[in-house]
CSV table of C-alpha atoms and ligand atoms in Angstrom, one decimal:
chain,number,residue,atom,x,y,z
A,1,UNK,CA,123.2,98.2,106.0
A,2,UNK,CA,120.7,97.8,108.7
A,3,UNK,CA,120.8,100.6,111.5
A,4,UNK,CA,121.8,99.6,114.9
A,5,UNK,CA,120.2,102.6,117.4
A,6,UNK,CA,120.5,102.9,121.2
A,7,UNK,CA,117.2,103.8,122.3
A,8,UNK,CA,116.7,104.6,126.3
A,9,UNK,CA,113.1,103.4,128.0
A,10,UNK,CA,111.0,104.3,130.9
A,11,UNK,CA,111.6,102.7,134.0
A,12,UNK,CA,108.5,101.2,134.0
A,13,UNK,CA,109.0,99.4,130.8
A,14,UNK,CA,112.2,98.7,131.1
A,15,UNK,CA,111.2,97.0,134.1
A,16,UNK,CA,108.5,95.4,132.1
A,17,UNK,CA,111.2,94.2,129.2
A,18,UNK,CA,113.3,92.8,132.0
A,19,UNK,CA,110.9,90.7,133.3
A,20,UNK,CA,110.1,89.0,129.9
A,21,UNK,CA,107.7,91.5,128.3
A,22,UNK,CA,108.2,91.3,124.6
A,23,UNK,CA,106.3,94.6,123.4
A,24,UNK,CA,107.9,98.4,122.9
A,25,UNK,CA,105.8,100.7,123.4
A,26,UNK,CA,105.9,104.1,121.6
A,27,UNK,CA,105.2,106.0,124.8
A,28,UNK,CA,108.0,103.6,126.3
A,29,UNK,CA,111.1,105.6,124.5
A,30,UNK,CA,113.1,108.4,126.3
A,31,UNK,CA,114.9,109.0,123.1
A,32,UNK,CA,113.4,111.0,120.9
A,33,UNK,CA,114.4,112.7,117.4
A,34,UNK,CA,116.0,110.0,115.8
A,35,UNK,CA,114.5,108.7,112.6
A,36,UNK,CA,114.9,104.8,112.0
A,37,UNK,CA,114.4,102.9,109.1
A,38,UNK,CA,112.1,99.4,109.7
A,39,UNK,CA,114.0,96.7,110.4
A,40,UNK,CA,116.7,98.9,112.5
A,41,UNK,CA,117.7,96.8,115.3
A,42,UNK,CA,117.5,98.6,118.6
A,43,UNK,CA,119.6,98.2,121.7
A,44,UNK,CA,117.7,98.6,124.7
A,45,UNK,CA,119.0,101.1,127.6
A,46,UNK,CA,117.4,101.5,130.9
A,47,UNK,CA,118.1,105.8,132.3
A,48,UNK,CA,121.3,104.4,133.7
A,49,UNK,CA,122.5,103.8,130.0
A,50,UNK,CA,123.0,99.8,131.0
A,51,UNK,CA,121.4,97.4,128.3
A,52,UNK,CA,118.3,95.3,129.0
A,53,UNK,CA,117.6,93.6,125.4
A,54,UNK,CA,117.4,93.7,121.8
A,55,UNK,CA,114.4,94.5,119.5
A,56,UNK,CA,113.7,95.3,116.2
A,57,UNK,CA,111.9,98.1,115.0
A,58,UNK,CA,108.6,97.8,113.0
A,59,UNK,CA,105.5,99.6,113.5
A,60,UNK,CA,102.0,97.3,114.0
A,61,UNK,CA,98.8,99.0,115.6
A,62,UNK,CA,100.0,97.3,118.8
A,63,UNK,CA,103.5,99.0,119.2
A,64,UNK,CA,106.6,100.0,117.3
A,65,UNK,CA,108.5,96.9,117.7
A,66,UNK,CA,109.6,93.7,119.2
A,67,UNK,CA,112.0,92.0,121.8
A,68,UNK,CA,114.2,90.2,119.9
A,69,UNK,CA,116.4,88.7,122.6
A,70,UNK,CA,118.3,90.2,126.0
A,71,UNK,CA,121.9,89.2,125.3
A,72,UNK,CA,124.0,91.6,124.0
A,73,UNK,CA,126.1,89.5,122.3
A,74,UNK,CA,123.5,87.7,121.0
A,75,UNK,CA,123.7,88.6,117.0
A,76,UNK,CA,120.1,88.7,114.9
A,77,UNK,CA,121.2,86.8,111.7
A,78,UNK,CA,120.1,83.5,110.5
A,79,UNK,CA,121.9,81.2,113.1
A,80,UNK,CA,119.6,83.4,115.4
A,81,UNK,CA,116.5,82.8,113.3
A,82,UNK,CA,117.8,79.1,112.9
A,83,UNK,CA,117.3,78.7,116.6
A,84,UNK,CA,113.9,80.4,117.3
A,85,UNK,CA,112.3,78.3,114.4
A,86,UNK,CA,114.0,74.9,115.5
A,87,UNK,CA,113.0,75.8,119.5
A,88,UNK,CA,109.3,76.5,118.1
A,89,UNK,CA,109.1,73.1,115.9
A,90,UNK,CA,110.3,71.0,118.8
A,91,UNK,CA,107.2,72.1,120.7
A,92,UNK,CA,104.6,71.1,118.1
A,93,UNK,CA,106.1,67.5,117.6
A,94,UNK,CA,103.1,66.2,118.6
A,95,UNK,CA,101.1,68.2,116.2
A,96,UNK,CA,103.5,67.0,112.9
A,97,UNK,CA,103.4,63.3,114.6
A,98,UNK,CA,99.4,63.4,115.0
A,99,UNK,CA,97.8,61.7,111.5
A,100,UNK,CA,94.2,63.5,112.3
A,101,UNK,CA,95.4,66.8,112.1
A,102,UNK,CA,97.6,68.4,109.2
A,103,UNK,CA,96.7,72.2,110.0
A,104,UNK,CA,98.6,74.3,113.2
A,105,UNK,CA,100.1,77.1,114.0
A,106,UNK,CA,104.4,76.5,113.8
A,107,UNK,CA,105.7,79.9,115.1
A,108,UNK,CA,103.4,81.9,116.9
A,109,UNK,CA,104.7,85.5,117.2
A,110,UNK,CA,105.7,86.9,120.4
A,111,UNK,CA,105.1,83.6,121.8
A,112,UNK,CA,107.8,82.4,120.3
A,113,UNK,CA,109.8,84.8,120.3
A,114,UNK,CA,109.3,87.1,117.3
A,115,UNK,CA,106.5,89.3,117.6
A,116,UNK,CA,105.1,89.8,114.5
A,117,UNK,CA,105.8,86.6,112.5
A,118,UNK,CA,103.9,83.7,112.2
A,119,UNK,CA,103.9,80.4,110.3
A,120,UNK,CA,101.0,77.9,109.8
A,121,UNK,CA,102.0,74.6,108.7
A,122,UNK,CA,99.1,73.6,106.2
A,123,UNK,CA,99.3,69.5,105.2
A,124,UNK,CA,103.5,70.3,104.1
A,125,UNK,CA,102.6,74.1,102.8
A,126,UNK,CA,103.6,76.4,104.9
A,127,UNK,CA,102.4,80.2,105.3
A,128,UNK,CA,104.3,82.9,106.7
A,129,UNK,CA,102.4,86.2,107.7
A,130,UNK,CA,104.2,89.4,108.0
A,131,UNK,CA,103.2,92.0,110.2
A,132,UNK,CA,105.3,95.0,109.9
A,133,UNK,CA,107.7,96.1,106.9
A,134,UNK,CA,109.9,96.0,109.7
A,135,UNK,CA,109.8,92.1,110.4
A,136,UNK,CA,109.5,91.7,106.2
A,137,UNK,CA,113.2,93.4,106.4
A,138,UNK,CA,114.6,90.0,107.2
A,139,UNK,CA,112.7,87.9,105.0
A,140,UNK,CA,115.4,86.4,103.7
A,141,UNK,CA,117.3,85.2,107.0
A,142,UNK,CA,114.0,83.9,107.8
A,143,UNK,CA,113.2,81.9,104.7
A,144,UNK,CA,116.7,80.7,104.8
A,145,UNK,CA,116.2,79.5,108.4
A,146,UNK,CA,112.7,77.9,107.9
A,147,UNK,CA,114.3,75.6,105.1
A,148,UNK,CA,116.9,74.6,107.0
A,149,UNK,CA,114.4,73.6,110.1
A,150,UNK,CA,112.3,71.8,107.5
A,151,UNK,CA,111.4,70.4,104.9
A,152,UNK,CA,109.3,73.1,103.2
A,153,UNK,CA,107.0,71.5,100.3
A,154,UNK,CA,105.7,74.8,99.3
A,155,UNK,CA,105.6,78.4,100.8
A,156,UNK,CA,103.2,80.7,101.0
A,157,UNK,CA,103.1,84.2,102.3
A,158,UNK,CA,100.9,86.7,103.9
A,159,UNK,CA,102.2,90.9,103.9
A,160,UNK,CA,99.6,92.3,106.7
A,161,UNK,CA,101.5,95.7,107.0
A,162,UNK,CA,101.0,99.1,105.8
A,163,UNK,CA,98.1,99.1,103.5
A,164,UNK,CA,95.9,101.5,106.0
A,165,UNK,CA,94.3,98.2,106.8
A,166,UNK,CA,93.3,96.9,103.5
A,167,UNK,CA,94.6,93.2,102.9
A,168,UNK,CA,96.7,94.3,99.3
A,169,UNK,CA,96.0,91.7,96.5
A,170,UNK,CA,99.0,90.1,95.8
A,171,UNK,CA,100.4,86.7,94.2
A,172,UNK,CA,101.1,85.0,97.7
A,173,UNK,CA,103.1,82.1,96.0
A,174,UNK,CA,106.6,82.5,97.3
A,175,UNK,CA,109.0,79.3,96.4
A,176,UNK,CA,108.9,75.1,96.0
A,177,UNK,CA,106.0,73.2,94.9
A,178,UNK,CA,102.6,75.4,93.5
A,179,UNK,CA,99.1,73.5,95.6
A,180,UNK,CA,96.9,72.8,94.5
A,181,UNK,CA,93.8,74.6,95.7
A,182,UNK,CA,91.4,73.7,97.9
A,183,UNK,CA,94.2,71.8,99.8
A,184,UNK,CA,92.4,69.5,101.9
A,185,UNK,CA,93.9,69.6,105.5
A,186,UNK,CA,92.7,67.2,108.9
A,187,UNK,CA,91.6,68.4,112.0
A,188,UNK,CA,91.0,66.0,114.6
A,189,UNK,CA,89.8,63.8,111.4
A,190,UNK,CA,87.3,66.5,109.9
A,191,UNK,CA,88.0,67.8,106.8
A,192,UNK,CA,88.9,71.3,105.7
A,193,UNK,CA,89.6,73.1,102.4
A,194,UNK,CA,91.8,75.7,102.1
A,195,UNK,CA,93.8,78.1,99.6
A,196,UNK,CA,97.0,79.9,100.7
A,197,UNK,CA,96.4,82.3,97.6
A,198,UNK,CA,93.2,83.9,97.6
A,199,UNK,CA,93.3,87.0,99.9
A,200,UNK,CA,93.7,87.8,103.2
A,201,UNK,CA,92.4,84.8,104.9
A,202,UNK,CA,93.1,80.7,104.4
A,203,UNK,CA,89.3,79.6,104.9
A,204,UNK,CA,89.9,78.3,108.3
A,205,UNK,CA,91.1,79.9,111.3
A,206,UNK,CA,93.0,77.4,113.2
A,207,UNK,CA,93.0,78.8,116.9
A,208,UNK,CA,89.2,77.5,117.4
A,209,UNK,CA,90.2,74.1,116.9
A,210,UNK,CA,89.8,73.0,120.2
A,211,UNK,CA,86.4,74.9,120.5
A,212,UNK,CA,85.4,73.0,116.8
A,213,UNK,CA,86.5,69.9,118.5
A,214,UNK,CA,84.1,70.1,121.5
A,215,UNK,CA,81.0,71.7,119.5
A,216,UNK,CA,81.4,67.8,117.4
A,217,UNK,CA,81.6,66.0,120.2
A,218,UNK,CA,79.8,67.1,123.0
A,219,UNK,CA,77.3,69.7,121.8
A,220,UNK,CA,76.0,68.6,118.4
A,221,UNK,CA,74.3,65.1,118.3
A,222,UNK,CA,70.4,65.9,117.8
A,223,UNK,CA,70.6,69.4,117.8
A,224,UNK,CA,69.4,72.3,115.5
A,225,UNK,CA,72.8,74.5,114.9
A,226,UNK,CA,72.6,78.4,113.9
A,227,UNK,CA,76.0,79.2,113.0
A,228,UNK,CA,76.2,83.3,113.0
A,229,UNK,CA,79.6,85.1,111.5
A,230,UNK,CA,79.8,81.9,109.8
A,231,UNK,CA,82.4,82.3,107.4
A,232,UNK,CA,83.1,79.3,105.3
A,233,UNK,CA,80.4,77.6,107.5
A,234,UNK,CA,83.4,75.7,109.6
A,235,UNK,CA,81.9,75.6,113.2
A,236,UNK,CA,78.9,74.1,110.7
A,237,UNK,CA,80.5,71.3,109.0
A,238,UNK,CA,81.9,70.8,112.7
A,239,UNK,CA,78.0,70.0,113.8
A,240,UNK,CA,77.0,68.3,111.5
A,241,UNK,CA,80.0,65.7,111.9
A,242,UNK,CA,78.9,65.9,116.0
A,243,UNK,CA,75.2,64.2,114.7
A,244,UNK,CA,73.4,67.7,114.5
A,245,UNK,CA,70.2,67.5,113.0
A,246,UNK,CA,70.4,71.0,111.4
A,247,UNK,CA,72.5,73.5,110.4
A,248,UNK,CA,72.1,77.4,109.2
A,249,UNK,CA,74.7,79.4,108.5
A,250,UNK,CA,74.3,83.4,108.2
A,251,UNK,CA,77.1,85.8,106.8
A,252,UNK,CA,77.2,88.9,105.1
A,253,UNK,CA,80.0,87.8,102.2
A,254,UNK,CA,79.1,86.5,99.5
A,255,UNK,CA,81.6,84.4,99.1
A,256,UNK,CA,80.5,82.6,102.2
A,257,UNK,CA,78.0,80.8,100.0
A,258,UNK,CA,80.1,78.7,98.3
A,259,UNK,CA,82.8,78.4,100.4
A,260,UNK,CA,80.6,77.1,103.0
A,261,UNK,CA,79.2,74.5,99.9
A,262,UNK,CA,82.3,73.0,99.6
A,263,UNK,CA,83.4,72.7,103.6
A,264,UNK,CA,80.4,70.6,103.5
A,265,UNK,CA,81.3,68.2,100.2
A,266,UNK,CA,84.1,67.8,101.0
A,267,UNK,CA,83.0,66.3,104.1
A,268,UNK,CA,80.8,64.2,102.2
A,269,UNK,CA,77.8,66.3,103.9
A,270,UNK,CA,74.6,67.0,101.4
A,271,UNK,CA,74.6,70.9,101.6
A,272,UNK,CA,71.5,71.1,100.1
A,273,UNK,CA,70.4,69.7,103.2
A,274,UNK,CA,71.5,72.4,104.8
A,275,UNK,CA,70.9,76.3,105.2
A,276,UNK,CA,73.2,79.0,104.0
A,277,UNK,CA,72.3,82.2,104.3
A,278,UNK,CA,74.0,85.0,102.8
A,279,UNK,CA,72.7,87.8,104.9
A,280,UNK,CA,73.2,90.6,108.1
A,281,UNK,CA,73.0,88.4,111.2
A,282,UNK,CA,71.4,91.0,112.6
A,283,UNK,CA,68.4,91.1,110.2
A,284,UNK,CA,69.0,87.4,110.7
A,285,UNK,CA,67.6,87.7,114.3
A,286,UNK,CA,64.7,89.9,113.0
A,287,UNK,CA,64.0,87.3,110.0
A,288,UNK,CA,63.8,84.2,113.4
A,289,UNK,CA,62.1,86.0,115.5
A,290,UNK,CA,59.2,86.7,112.7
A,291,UNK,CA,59.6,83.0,111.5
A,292,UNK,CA,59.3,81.8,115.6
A,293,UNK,CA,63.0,80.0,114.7
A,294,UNK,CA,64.8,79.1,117.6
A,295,UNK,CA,67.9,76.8,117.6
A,296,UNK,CA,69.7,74.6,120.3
A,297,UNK,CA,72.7,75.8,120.1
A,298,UNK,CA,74.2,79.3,118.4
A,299,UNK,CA,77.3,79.3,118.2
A,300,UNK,CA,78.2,83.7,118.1
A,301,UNK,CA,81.9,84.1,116.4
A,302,UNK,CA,82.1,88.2,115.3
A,303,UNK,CA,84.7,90.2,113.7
A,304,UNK,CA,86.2,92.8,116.4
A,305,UNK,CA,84.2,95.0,114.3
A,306,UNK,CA,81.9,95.3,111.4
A,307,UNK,CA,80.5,98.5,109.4
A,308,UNK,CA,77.6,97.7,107.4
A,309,UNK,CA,76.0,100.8,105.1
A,310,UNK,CA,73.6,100.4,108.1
A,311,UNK,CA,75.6,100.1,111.5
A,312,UNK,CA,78.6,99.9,112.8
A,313,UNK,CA,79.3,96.7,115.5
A,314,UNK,CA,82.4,96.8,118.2
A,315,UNK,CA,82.8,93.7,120.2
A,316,UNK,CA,83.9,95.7,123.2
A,317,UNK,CA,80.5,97.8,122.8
A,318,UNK,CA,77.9,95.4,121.7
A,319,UNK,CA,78.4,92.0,122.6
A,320,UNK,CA,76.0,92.8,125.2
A,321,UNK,CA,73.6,93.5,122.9
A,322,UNK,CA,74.4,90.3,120.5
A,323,UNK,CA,74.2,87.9,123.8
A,324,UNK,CA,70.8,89.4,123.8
A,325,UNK,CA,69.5,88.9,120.7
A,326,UNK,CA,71.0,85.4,120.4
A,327,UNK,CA,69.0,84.2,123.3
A,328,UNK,CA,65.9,85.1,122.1
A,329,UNK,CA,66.3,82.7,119.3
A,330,UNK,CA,67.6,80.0,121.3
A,331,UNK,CA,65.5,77.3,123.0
A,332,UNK,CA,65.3,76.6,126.7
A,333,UNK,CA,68.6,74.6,128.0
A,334,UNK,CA,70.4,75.3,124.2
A,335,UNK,CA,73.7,76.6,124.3
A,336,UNK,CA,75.3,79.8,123.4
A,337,UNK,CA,78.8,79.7,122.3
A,338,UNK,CA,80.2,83.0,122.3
A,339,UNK,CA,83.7,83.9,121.1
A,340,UNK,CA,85.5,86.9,120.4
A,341,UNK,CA,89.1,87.2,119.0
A,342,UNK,CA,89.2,91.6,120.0
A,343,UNK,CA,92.4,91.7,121.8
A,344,UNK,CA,91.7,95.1,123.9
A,345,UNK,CA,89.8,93.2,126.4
A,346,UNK,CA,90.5,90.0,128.8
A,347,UNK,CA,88.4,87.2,130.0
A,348,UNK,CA,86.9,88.5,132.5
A,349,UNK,CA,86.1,91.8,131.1
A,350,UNK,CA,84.3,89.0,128.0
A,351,UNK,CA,82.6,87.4,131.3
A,352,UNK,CA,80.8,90.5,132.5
A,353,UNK,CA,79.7,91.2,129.2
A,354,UNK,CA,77.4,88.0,129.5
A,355,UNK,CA,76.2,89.0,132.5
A,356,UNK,CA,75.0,92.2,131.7
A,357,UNK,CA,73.5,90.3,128.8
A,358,UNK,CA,71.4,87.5,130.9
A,359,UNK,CA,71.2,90.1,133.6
A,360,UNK,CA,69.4,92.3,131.3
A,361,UNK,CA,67.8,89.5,130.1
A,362,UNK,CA,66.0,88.2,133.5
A,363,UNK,CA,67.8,84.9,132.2
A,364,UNK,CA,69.7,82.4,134.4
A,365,UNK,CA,73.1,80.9,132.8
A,366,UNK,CA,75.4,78.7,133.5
A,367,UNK,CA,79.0,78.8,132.1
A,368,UNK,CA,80.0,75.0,130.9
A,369,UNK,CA,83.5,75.7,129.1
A,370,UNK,CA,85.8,78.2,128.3
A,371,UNK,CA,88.4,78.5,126.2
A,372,UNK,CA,91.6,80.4,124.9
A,373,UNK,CA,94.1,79.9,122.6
A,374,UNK,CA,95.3,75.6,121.7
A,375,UNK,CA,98.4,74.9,122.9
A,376,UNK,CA,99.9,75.5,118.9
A,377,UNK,CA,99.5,79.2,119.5
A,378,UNK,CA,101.5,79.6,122.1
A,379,UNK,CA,101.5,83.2,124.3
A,380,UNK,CA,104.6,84.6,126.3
A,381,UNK,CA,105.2,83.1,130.1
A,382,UNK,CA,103.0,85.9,132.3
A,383,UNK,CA,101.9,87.8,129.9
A,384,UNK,CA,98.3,86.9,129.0
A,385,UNK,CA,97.1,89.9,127.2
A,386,UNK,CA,98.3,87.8,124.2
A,387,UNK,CA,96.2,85.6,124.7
A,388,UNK,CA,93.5,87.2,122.6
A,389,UNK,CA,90.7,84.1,122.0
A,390,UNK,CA,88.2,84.1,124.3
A,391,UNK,CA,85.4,81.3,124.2
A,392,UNK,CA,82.6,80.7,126.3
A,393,UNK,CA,79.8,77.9,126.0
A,394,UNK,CA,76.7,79.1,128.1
A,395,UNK,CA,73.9,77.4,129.1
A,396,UNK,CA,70.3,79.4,128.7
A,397,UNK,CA,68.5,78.0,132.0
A,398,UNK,CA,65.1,79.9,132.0
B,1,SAH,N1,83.2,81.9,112.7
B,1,SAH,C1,84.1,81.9,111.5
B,1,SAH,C2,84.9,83.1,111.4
B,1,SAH,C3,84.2,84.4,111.4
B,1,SAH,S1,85.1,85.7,110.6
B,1,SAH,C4,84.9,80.6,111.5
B,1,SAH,O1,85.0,80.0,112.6
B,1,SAH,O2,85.5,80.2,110.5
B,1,SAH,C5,83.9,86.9,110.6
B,1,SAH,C6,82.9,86.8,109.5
B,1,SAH,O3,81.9,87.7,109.8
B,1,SAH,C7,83.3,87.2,108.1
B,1,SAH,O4,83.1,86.1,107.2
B,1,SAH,C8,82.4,88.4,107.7
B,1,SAH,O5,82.0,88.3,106.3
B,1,SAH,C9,81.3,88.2,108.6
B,1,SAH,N2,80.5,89.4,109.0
B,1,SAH,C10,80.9,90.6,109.4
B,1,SAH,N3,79.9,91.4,109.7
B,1,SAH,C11,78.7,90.6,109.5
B,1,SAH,C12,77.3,90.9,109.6
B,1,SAH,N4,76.9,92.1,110.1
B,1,SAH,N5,76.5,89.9,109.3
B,1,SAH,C13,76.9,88.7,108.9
B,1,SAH,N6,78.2,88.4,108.7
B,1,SAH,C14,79.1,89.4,109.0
């Protein structure tokens, strides 16, 4: 049986939970000595003992668990899950109506709802990913709810919880039909491969849609593209559609060699054509700068942090530093697009971070775009700090 607890909160946060906020903090509890289990739901009591919402308990590197709902009648079984799922689907409508994309985000977490549960709709696959042991605990509510939202081709599954970090390898295949891998999916027309079963990540991250969709068509025709962080070479394949002239493509896996090969044929692009490098992007910068490269537009996309034998990188310590080295490779009037997914700082802490960069730099910019997360992956009413993509497209005017 799954524990119910009463757990008190601060004042603060239960003014915080009352006004929407959808995290619990650990520092948030007044109770203390009671051990629960993952997956215990927890009733919510302000210091007057009155009841302010219902959560779940399951412990992420963000908190110890999630509002669930703030009616305390309201019951968390599959009618419950039923309604969240059907209440998320009804908003993408015009994502399963649109015939040139096939890829979005279904159920975004605490966006909609349930913090630490998301499903990606892949071309008729979908792909839950699990975020706590705690959320996993109702697994089966949930998979019984999806299907009866809809229609479910295939379903495949993420488990991001409890493994110190480390994605574990696992068979990710849960129920309905196998794919066939690479599944080709659409986005805005381009083409992307994909496979649900091959570790922690799908081969495209779907929250820079929007920024992939203005790099094509606004930013690529005639231009030579350095793609740093590249992946599987998708902000690449992206230019190259746009009319770029040029791509080169620089990360450390090696993997990302012939992932980023087949991006581009299955685009119908010659990779040969093109440049893929599998090295450090920061000996990249040394290798341009010795080779006089410089590109029109680089498009900057790091991990929230990267150890190499060599060096450790923190976005929220070196972007400065990155800006920097970026814009020596780039030519006068290119474009720097620089995006960063760490969560622990906002938009306008990203913003002064370029300035420091051009300021230190003696370099005039100008910001032509920014963006966060597409409408798909959708963040909680007030609460922005969800919002964790931050894009900027720059302008190098020296
Ligand atoms: N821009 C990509 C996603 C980047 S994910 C896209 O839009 O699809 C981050 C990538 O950075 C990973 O593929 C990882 O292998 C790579 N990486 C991490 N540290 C690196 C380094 N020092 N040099 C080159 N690549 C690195």
């Amino acid at each position: 049986m799954r524990q119910l607890i009463e757990v008190k909160v601060n004042s603060e946060s239960a003014k915080d939970i009352m006004n929407g906020y959808p995290l619990l903090s650990k520092e948030a509890m007044e109770t203390s000595g009671v051990t629960m289990a993952e997956g215990s739901i927890m009733h919510l009591v302000n210091s007057n003992g009155r009841y302010i919402a219902t959560a779940y308990y399951g412990l992420q590197n963000k908190g110890i668990g999630w509002v669930l709902t703030r009616k305390e009648q309201e019951r968390i079984d599959t009618k419950f899950f039923v309604r969240k799922i059907s209440e998320a689907v009804a908003k993408r409508d015009s994502f399963y109506e649109a015939e040139d994309t096939t890829a979005f985000r279904v159920f975004n977490g605490e966006g909609d709802g349930i913090g630490g549960l998301t499903i990606d709709f892949f071309n008729g696959f979908y792909m839950v990913s699990w975020y706590s042991e705690g959320i996993y605990s109702f697994r089966e509510e949930i998979y019984q709810a999806l299907s009866e939202v809809v229609n479910v081709r295939g379903l495949y599954e993420k488990l991001r919880f409890n493994h110190n970090g480390q994605y574990l390898e696992q068979d990710d295949y849960v129920s309905g039909e196998k794919g066939e891998f690479p599944l080709i999916v659409l986005e805005n027309g381009m083409k992307f491969a994909v496979d649900l079963n091959d570790g922690a990540m799908t081969g495209i991250f779907l929250d820079q849609r929007k920024v992939r969709k203005a790099l094509r068509d606004h930013y690529s025709k005639g231009k030579t593209v350095l793609n740093t962080f590249s992946y599987t070479g998708a902000f690449s394949v992206t230019a190259v559609l746009g009319g770029a002239i040029g791509t080169t493509s620089v990360d450390l896996a090696k993997r990302s060699l012939p992932k980023t090969i087949q991006q581009f044929a299955v685009n119908g692009i010659d990779y040969e054509a093109q440049d893929i490098k599998v090295m450090n992007v920061f000996d990249y910068f040394r290798y341009a700068a010795r080779h006089d490269l410089k590109f029109d537009v680089v498009v900057l996309d790091p991990p929230s942090f990267a150890r190499t034998k060599k060096m450790t990188f923190s976005t929220a310590k070196d972007y400065p530093k990155l800006l920097k080295d970026a814009m020596k490779i780039t030519n006068d009037g290119g474009i720097i697009i620089a995006s960063t997914n760490n969560a622990s700082f906002n938009m306008k802490k990203f913003k002064t971070f370029i300035d420091k960069a051009y300021t230190e730099a003696n370099t005039r910019y100008k910001i032509l775009e920014e963006h966060q997360l597409p409408e798909d992956f959708t963040v909680p009413d007030k609460f922005p700090e969800f919002n964790y993509l931050k894009v900027v497209f720059i302008k190098v005017m020296n």
